[in-house]
Coordinates of C-alpha atoms in Angstrom, one line a residue:
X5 CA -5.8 21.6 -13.5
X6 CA -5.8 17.8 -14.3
X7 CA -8.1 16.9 -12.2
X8 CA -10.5 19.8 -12.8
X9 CA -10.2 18.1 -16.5
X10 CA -10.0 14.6 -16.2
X11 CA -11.3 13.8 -12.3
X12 CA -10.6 10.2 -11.1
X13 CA -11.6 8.8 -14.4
X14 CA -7.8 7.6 -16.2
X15 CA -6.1 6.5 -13.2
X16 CA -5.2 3.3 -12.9
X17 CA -4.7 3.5 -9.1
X18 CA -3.4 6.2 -6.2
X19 CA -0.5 5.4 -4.1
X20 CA -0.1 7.6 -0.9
X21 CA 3.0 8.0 1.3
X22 CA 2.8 9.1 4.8
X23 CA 6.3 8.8 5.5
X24 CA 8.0 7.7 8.3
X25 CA 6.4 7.7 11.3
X26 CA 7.8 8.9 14.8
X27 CA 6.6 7.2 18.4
X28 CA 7.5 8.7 21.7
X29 CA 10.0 6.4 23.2
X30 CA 7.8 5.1 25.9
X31 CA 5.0 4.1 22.9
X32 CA 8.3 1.9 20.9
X33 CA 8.2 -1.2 22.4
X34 CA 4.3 -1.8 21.8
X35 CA 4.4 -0.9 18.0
X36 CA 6.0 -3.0 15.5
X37 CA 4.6 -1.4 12.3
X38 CA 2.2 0.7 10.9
X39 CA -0.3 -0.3 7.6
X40 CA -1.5 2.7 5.8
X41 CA -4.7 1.9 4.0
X42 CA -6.3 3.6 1.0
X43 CA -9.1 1.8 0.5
X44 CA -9.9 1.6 -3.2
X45 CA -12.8 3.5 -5.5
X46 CA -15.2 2.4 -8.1
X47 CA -12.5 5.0 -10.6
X48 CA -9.4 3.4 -8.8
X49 CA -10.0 0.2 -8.1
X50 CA -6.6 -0.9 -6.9
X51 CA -4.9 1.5 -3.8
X52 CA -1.4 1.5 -2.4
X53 CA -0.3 3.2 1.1
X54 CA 3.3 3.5 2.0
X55 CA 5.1 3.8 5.4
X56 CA 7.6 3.5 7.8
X57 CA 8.3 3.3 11.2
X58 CA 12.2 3.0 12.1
X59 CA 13.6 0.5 9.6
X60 CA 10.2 -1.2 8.5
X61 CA 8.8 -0.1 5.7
X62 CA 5.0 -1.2 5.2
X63 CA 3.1 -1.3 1.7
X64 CA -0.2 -2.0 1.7
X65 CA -2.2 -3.0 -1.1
X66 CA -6.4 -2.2 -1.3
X67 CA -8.2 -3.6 -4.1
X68 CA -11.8 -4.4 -5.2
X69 CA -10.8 -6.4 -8.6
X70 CA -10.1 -10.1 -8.0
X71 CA -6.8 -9.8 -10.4
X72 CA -3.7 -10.2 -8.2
X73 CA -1.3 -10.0 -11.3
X74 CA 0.0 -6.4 -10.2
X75 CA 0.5 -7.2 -7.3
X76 CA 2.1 -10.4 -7.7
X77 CA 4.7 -8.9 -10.1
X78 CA 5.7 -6.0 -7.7
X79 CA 6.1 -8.0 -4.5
X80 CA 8.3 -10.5 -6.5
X81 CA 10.4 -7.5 -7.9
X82 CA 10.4 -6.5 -4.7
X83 CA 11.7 -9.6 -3.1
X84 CA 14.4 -9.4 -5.7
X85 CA 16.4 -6.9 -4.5
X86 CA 15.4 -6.5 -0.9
X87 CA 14.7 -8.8 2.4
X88 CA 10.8 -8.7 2.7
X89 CA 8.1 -10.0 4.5
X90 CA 4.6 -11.3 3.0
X91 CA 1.4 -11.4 4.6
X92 CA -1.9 -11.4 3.5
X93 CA -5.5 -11.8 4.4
X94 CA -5.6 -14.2 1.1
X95 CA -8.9 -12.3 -0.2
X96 CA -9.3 -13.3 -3.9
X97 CA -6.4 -16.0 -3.9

């Protein structure tokens, strides 16, 4: 009902989880990680996809806005209170 009233047009952004994944054993040892990406709209211009494979956890950020103040914040939040890893293809830095 929300979207048949209001569509895509007062989100701020959409943020899927796809859960953890599972591998056959023999596929294990090739795959590190998994990146699930939601690539961003001109009505959600900023995207997040969540995953997991074992005990990695990716999140994955999409955006088409240069601002990187959202981001920023969470991944310092982030970093706070848990051991993570940063990587990024520095678009918009």
């Amino acid at each position: 009902m929300a979207f048949e009233l209001f569509e895509d047009k007062i989100k701020t952004m959409t943020i899927s989880n796809f859960g953890n994944i599972t591998l056959p054993d023999d596929m294990k040892k090739y795959i590190s990680h998994f990146e699930a990406v939601v690539y961003p709209t001109i009505n959600s211009p900023l995207n997040c996809g969540v995953c997991s494979l074992g005990d990695k956890l990716s999140i994955t950020f999409n955006r088409t806005v240069l601002e990187t103040d959202i981001i920023k914040y969470f991944f310092q939040y982030i970093s706070n209170i848990a051991e993570v890893e940063i990587y990024s293809n520095d678009f918009g830095v």
